[in-house]
XYZ file of C-alpha atoms in Angstrom:
649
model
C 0.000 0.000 0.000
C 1.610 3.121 -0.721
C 2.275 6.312 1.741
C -0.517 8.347 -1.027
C -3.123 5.627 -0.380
C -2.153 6.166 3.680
C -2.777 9.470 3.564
C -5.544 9.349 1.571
C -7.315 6.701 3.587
C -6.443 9.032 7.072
C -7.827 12.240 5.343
C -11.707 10.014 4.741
C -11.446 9.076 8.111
C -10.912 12.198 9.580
C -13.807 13.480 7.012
C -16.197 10.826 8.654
C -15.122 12.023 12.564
C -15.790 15.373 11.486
C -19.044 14.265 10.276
C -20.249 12.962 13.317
C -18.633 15.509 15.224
C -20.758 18.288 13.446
C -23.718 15.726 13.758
C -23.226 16.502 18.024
C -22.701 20.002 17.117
C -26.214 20.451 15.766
C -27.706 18.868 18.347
C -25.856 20.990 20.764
C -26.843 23.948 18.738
C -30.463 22.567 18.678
C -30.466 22.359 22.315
C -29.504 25.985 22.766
C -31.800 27.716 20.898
C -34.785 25.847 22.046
C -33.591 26.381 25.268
C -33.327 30.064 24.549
C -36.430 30.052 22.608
C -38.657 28.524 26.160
C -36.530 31.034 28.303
C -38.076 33.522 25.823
C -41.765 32.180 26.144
C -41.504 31.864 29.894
C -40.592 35.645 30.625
C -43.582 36.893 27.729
C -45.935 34.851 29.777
C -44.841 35.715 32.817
C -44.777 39.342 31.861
C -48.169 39.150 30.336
C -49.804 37.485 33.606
C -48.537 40.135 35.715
C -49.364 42.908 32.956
C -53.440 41.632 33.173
C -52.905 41.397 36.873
C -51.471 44.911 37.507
C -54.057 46.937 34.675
C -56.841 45.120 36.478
C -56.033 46.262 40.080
C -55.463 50.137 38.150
C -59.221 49.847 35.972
C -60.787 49.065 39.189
C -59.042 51.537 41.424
C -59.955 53.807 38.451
C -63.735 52.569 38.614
C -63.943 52.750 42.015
C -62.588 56.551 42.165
C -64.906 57.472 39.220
C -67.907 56.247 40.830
C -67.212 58.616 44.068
C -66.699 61.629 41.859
C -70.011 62.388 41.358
C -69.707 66.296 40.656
C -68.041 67.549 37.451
C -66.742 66.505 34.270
C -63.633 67.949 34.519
C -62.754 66.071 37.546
C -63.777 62.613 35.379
C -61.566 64.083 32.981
C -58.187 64.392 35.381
C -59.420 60.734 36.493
C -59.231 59.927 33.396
C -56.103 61.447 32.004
C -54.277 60.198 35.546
C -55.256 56.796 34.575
C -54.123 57.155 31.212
C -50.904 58.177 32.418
C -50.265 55.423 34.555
C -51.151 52.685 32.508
C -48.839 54.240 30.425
C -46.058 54.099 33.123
C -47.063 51.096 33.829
C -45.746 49.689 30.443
C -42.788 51.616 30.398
C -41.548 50.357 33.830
C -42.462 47.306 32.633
C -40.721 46.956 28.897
C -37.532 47.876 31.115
C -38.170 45.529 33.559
C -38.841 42.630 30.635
C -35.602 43.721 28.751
C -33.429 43.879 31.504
C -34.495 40.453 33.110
C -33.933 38.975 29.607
C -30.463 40.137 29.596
C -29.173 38.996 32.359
C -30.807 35.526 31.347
C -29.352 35.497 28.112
C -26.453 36.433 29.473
C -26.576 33.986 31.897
C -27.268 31.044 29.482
C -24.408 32.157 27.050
C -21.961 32.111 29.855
C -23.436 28.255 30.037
C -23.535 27.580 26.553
C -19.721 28.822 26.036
C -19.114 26.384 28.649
C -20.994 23.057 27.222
C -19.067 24.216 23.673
C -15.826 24.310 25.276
C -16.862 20.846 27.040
C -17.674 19.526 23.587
C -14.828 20.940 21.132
C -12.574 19.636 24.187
C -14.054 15.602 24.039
C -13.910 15.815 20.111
C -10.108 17.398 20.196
C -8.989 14.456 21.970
C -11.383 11.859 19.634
C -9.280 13.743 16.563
C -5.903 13.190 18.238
C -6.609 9.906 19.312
C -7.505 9.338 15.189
C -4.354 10.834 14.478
C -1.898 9.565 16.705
C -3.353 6.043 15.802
C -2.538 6.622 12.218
C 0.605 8.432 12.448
C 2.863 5.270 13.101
C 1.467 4.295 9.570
C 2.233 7.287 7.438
C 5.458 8.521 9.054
C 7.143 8.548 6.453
C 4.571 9.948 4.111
C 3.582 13.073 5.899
C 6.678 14.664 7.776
C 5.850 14.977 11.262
C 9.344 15.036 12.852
C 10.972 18.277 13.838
C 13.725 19.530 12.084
C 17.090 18.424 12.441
C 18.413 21.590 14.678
C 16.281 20.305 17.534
C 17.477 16.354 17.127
C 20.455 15.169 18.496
C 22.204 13.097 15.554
C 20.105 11.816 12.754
C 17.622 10.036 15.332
C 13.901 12.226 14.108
C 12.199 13.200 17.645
C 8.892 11.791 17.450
C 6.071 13.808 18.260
C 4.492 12.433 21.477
C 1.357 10.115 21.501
C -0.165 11.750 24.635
C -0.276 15.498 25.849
C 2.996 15.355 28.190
C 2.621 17.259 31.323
C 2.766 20.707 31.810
C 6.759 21.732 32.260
C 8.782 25.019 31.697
C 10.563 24.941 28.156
C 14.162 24.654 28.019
C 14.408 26.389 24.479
C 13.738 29.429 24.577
C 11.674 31.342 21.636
C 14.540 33.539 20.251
C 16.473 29.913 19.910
C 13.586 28.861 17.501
C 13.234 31.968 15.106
C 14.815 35.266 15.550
C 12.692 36.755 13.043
C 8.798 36.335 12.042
C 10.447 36.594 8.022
C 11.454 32.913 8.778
C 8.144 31.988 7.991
C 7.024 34.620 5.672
C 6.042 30.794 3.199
C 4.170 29.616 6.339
C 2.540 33.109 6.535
C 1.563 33.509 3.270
C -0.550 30.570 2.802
C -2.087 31.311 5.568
C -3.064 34.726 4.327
C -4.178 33.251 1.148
C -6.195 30.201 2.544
C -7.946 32.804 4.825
C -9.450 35.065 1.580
C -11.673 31.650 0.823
C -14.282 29.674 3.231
C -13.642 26.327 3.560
C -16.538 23.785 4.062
C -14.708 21.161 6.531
C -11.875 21.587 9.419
C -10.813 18.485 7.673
C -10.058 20.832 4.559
C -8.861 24.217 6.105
C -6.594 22.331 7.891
C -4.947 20.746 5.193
C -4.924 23.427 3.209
C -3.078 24.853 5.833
C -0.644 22.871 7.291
C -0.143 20.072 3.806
C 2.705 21.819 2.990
C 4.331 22.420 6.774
C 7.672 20.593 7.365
C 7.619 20.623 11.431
C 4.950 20.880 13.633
C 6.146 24.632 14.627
C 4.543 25.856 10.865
C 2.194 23.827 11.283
C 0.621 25.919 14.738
C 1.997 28.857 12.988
C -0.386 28.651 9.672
C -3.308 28.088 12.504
C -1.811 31.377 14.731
C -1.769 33.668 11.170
C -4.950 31.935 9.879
C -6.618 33.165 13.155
C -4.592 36.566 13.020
C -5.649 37.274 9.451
C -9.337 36.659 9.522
C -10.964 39.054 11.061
C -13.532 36.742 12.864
C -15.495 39.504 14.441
C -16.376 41.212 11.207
C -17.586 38.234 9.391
C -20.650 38.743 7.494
C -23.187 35.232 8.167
C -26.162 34.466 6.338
C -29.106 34.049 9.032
C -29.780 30.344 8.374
C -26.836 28.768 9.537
C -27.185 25.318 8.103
C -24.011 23.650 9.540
C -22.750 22.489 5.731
C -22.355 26.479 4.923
C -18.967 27.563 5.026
C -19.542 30.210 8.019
C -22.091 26.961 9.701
C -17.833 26.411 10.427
C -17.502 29.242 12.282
C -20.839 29.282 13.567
C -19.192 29.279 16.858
C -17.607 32.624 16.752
C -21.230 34.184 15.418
C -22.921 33.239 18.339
C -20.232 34.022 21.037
C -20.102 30.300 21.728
C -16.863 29.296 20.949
C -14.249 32.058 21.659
C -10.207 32.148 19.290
C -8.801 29.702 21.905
C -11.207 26.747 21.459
C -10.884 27.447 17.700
C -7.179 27.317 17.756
C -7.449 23.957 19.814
C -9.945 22.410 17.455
C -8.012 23.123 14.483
C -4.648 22.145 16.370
C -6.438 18.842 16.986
C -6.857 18.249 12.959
C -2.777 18.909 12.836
C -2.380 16.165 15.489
C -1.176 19.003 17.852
C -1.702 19.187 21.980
C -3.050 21.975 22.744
C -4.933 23.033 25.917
C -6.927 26.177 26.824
C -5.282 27.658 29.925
C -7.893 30.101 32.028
C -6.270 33.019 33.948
C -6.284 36.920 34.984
C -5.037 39.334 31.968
C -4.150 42.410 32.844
C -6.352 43.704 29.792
C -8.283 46.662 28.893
C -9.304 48.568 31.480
C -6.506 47.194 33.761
C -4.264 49.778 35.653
C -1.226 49.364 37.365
C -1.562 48.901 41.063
C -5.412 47.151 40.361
C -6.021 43.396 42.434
C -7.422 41.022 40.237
C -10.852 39.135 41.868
C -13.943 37.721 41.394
C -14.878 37.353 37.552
C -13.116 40.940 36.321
C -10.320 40.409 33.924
C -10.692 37.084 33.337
C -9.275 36.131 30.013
C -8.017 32.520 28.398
C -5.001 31.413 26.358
C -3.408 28.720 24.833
C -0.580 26.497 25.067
C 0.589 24.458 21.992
C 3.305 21.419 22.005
C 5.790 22.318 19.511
C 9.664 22.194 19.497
C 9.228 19.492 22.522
C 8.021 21.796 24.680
C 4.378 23.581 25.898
C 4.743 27.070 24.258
C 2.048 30.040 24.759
C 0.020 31.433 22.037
C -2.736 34.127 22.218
C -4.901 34.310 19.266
C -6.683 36.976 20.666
C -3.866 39.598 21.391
C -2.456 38.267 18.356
C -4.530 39.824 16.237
C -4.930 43.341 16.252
C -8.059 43.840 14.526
C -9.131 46.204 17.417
C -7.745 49.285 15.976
C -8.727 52.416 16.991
C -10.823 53.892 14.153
C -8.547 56.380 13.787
C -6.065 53.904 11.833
C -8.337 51.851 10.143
C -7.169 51.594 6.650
C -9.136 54.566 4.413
C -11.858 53.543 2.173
C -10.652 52.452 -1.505
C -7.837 50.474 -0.787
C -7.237 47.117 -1.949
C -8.626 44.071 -0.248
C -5.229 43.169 0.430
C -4.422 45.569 1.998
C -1.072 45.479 4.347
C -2.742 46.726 7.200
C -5.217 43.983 7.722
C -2.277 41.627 8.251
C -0.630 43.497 10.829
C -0.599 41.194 13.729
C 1.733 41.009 17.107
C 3.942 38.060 16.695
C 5.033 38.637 20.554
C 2.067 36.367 21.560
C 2.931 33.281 19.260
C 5.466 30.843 21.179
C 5.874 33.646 23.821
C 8.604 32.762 26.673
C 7.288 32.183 30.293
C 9.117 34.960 31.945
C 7.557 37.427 29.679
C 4.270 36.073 29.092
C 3.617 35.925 33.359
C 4.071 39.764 32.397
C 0.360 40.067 31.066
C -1.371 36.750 32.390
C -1.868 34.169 35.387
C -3.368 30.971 34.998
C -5.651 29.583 37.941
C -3.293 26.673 37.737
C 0.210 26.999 38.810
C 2.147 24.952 36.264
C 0.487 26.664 33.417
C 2.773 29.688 34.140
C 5.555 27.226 32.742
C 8.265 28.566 34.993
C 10.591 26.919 37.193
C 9.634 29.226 40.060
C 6.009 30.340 39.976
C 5.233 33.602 41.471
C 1.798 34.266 43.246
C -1.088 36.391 42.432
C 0.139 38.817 44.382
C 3.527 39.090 42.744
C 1.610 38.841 39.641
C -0.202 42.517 40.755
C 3.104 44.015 41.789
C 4.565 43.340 38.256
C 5.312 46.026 36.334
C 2.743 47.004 33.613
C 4.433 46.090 30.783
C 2.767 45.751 26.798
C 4.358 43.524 24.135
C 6.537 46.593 22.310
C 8.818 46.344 26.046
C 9.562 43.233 24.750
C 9.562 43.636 21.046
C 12.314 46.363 21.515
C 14.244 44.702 23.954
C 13.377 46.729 26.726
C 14.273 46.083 30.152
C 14.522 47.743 33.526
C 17.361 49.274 34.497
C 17.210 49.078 38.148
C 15.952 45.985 40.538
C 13.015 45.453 41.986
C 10.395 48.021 40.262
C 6.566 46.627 41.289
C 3.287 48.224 39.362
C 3.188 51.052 42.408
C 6.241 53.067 42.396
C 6.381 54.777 45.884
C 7.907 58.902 46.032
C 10.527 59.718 48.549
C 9.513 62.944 50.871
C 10.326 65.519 48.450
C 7.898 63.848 46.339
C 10.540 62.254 43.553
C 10.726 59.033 41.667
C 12.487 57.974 39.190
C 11.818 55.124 36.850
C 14.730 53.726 34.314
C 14.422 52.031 31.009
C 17.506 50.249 29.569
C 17.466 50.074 25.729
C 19.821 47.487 23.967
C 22.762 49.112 21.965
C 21.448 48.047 18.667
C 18.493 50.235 19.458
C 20.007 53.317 21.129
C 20.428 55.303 17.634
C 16.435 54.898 16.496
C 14.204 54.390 19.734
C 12.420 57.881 20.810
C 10.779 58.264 24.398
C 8.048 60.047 25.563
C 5.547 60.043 28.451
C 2.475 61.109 30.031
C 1.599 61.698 33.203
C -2.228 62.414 34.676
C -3.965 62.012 37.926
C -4.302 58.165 38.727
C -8.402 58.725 39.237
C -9.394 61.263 36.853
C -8.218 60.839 33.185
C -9.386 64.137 32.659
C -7.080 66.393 35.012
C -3.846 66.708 32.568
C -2.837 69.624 34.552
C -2.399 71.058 38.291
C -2.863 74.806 39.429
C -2.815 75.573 35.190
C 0.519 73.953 35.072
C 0.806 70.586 32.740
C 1.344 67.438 34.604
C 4.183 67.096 31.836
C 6.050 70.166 33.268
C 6.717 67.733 36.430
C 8.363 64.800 34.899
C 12.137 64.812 33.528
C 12.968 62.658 30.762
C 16.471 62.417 29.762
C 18.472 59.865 28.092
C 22.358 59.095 29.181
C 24.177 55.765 27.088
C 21.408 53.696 26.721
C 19.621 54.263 29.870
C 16.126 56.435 29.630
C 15.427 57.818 32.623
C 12.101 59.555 33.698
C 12.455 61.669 37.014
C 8.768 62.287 38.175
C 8.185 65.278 41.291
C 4.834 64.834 42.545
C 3.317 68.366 42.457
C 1.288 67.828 45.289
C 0.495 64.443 47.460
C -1.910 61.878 45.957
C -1.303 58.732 42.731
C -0.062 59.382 39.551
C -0.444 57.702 36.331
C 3.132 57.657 34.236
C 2.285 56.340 31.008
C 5.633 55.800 29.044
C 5.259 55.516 24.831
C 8.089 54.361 22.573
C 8.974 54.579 18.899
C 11.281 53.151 16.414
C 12.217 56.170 14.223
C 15.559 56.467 12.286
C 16.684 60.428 12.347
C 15.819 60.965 8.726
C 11.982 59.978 9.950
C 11.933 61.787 12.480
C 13.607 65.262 10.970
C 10.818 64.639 7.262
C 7.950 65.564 10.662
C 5.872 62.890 10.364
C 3.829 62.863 12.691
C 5.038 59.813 14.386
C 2.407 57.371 16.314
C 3.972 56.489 20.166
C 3.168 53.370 21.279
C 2.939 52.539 25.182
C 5.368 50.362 26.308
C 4.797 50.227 30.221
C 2.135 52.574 32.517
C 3.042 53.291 36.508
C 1.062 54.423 39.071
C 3.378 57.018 40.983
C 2.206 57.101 44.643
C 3.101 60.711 46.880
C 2.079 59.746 50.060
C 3.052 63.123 51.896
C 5.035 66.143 50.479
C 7.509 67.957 52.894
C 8.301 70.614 49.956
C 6.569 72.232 47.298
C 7.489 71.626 44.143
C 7.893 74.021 41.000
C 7.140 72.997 37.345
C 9.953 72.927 34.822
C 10.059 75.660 32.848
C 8.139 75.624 29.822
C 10.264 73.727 27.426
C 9.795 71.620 24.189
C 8.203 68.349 25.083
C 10.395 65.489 25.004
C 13.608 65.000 26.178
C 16.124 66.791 28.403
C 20.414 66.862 27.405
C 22.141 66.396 24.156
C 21.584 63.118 23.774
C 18.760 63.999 21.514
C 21.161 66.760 19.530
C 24.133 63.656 18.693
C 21.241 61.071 17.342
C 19.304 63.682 14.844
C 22.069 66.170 14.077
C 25.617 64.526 14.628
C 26.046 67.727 16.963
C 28.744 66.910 19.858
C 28.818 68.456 23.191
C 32.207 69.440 24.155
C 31.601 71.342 27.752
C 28.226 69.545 29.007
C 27.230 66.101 28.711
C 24.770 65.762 31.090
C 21.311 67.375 31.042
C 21.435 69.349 34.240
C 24.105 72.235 34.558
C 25.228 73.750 37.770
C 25.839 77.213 36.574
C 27.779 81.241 38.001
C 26.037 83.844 36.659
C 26.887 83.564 33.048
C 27.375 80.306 31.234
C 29.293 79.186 28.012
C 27.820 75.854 26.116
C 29.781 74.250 23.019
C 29.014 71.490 20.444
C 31.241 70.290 17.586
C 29.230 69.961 13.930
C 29.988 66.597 12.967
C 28.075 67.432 9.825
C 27.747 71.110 8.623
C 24.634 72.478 10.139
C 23.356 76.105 9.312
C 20.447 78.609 11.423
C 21.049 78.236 15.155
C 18.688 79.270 17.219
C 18.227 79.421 21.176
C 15.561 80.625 23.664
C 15.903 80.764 27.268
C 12.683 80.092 29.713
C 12.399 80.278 33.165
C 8.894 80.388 35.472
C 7.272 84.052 35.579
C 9.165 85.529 33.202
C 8.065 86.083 29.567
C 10.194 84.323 26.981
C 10.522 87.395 24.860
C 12.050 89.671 28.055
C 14.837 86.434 28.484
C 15.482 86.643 24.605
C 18.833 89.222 24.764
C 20.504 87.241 27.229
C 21.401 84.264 24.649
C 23.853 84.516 21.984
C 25.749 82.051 19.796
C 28.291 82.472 17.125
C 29.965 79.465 14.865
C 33.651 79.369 13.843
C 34.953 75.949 11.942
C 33.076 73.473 12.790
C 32.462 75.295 16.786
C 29.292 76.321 17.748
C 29.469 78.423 21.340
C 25.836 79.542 22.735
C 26.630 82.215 25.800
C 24.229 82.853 28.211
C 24.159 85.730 31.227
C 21.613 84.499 33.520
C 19.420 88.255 34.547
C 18.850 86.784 38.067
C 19.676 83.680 39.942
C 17.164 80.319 39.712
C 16.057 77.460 37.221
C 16.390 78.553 33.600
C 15.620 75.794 30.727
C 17.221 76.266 26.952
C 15.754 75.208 24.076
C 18.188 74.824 20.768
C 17.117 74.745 17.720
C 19.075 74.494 14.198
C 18.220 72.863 10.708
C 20.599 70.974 8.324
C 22.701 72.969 5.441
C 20.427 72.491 2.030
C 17.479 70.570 4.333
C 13.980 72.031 2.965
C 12.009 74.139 4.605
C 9.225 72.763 5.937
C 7.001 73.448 8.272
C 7.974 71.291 11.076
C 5.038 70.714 14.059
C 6.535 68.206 16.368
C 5.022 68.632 19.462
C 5.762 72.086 19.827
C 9.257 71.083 18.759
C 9.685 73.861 16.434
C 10.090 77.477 16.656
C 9.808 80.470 14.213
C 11.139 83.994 15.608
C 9.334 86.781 14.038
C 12.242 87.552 11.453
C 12.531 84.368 10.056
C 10.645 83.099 7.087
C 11.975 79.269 8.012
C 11.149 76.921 10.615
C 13.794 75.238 12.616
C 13.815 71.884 14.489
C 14.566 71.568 18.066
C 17.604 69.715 18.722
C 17.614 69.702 22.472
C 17.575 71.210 25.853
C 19.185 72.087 29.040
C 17.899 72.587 32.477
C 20.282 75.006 34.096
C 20.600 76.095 37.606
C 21.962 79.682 37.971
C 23.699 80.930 41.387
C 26.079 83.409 42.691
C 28.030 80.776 44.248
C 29.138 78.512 41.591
């Protein structure tokens, strides 16, 4: 008998299981909506009984009350219209009443039917794999289910396991698998492709899917994109969902049934894949940092897949970032295949333990897959971090950080990002900070909330130096951006993502604290002159200066650079009265800015130049650019200085 006639035979019988399987399906289905469909009759009756009961009691209230007024017709006629009115209220209150009791039925039997669908898809998953595994020994050779050869020592092919092995952290780690999602841009594309038809049988979408996968890695890849790519939510269904239509296959996801993760394990089940649907706490919309997860809020579930010889997380959900804002949803008129429909977030396929735990905690304890669990508790106190920490390589620079970050008495806290060195030249900071119970209040006493956090960059540690203005929780919301210098100088308006959120707790403030002065956004030190402008500081590295009563700054031009520009600030005084005591002047490739500081205190000092023969543009970023009255250009702001001005330096 040859391997085609193996393969053939094991594709009929998986046909016939599927048959029967959507036979218990529809019955299942059946069940549900005449379930729903008595739940439904029950209320209208009981509605309608008390509806007679309660008009009866008001007509012969009414009666009653009519037959004692025996003087006037007007007085009938306020009877009347009183009686009008209330039978009128009457319905009303009781429409509401109807409508709100069937919601919280309905929602109480879809919470029930989710589970009896998750009961089912979980029995059959196991009947498929069971099929599977049985005929596997036979077609080996056909149908290549070993792993590569990178994962087997010698020539000896790993065999994929016959039962789900138990729950154990991985000991190769996801960046020793792929280092880059382009590694499976063949993978990816059929799934993109097999997603723009509707299949009529798992049996078929999954072979369409994984027939032409080499390892069992592609394989739960093809299902992870497949998922990504179509957009389940928006699917259009016909009404009667016979099970034999193409969308009866995804009937599931129409009626809120079956939810991405029993999906992904049904269909791993027809690629003879274990996979298990772990349940958990996500800290997910609406989450904040410092928030303890009970009861039924952010509850969320997830998957783990065995691939590579080892359980490995996958969110389908998170994966696929079809909830854009509106704001970025592609424009009307473009093509169906569109690149933006295919963005997904490859940080949730085959995520690693440590940074999963991050974002979710299972109810069970080994489903966090590491070799030393943490508890719930620990699992609040984690920092709030989103995939992009990860994605750009992000980590903390200092020990120890939990979700709260506590103030010392002079209401400062600082909070430190370390970026790799590959990343130090392109990755752009910014931040946020509001009141931790109002998202509302941006500023305090007419100051910005922005005017009390200092960002600054030194090597390739950001650092963000937050003074509580007065006592009370903060929310520091930190944003990131991959942006190479020519990006960022063209002023595009450049989309910051969020890469980790704090809540800053003041719990008592000895001192008051002033605002910085009134800046650019962004950024404090030169840092930020060196990546966009090659401009070198030769006197002051750092961001904060310690300065007499007059002050000399230099930079070397690395490239030539033409138009400098400076502006001092400092609180109460108007930037126009401050504007005399800054000068620069350029010799070589030199460029000295002096300053005579009026009086003593905190002055900041914006710079701002443009590059020899760059256009010019208008250039809004963030209020990063500056005009003075006599010039017809705009310039872009290269950076800034906080300087401290006394007699005694």
């Amino acid at each position: 008998m040859t391997a085609e006639n193996t393969a053939n035979e094991a594709r009929e019988e998986q046909a016939h299981l599927e048959m029967k399987h959507r036979k218990e399906e529809d019955d299942l289905y059946r069940r549900f909506a005449k379930k729903r469909e008595e739940e439904d009759r029950k209320i209208q009756s009981e509605f309608q009984d008390e509806w007679e009961r309660e008009l009866q009691r008001l007509t012969h209230k009414f009666e009653k009350e009519l037959a004692t007024s025996r003087r006037s017709r007007d007085e009938a006629n306020v009877l009347t219209l009183r009686h009008e009115q209330q039978k009128e209220d009457l319905e009303k209150n009781m429409t509401l009443r109807r409508s709100k009791k069937k919601e919280s039925i309905t929602r109480k039997m879809l919470e029930h039917e989710r589970y009896e669908t998750a009961a089912l898809v979980d029995r059959q998953s196991s009947e498929m794999l069971e099929l599977i595994s049985a005929r596997r020994s036979e077609y080996m050779q056909s149908e290549s289910i070993f792993l590569d050869d990178e994962f087997s020592e010698g020539a000896v092919p790993i065999e994929y396991p016959l039962n789900a092995p138990i729950p154990a952290p991985p000991a190769v780690s996801k960046f020793q698998i792929y280092t880059d999602p382009i590694e499976f841009e063949d993978v990816d594309r059929i799934a993109i492709s097999v997603a723009q038809e509707d299949q009529k049988t798992f049996t078929d979408l999954v072979r369409q899917l994984v027939g032409r996968c080499t390892t069992d890695i592609e394989k739960a890849r093809t299902i992870f994109r497949w998922i990504t790519v179509k957009n389940l939510n928006a699917m259009h269904f016909d009404d009667d969902l016979r099970g034999d239509t193409p969308m009866g296959l995804l009937r599931g996801i129409k009626y809120g049934t079956e939810s991405y993760h029993v999906l992904f394990k049904r269909l791993c089940s027809y690629a003879g894949l274990h996979c298990v649907v772990i349940k958990g706490y996500s800290k997910s919309a609406g989450y904040q940092p410092g928030v303890k997860f009970q009861d039924s809020r952010f509850r969320n579930s997830w998957n783990a897949v065995y691939v590579a010889g080892a359980w490995r997380f996958v969110q389908c959900n998170w994966g696929a970032r079809h909830l854009v804002n509106a704001k970025e949803a592609p424009k009307q008129g473009r093509g169906k295949n569109d690149s933006l429909r295919y963005e997904y977030d490859d940080h949730y396929f085959l995520t690693d333990p440590r940074e999963f735990i991050y974002e979710f905690y299972p109810l069970q304890e080994e489903w966090q897959l590491l070799k030393r669990p943490i508890t719930l508790r620990e699992f609040e106190n984690l920092p709030f971090v989103r995939s992009l920490f990860f994605r750009y390589g992000l980590h903390f620079a200092d020990e120890g950080y939990g979700a709260v970050v506590f103030t010392d008495d002079t209401g400062a806290a600082t909070v430190r990002i370390a970026m790799p060195t590959d990343m130090q030249s392109c990755l752009i900071f910014h931040y946020n900070l509001k009141f931790y119970d109002s998202d509302e209040e941006l500023s305090y006493d007419g100051v910005s909330l922005k005017r009390f956090v200092m960002q600054s960059v030194i090597g390739n540690i950001v650092a963000f130096r937050v003074h509580a203005p007065c006592s009370g929780a903060f929310l520091l919301d930190i944003f990131a951006n991959a942006v190479t210098p020519q990006e960022y100088l063209t002023g595009e308006p450049m989309k910051f993502k969020s890469v980790c959120k704090f809540k800053i707790c003041c719990e008592e403030l000895q001192t008051v604290m002033v605002p910085l002065p009134d800046c650019a956004s962004g950024e404090w030190g030169p840092t930020k002159a060196t990546r966009l402008f090659g401009l070198i500081p030769i006197t002051h590295q750092d961001p904060l200066i310690f300065a007499g009563r007059s002050l000399d700054l230099q930079f070397r031009m690395s490239r030539p650079l033409t138009d400098f520009m400076a502006t001092l600030h400092k609180n109460g005084i108007e930037e126009k009265k401050l504007a005399k005591y800054v000068t620069h002047s350029t010799l070589d490739d030199i460029v000295t800015f002096i300053i005579n500081f009026p009086e003593e205190g905190q002055y900041g000092l914006d710079i701002y130049t443009r590059e020899l023969g760059a256009p010019q543009h208008h250039h809004h970023h963030n209020n990063n650019s500056s005009s003075s009255s006599g010039e017809k250009h705009l310039l872009t702001h290269c950076c800034k200085y906080l300087i401290n001005s006394s007699k005694r330096n």
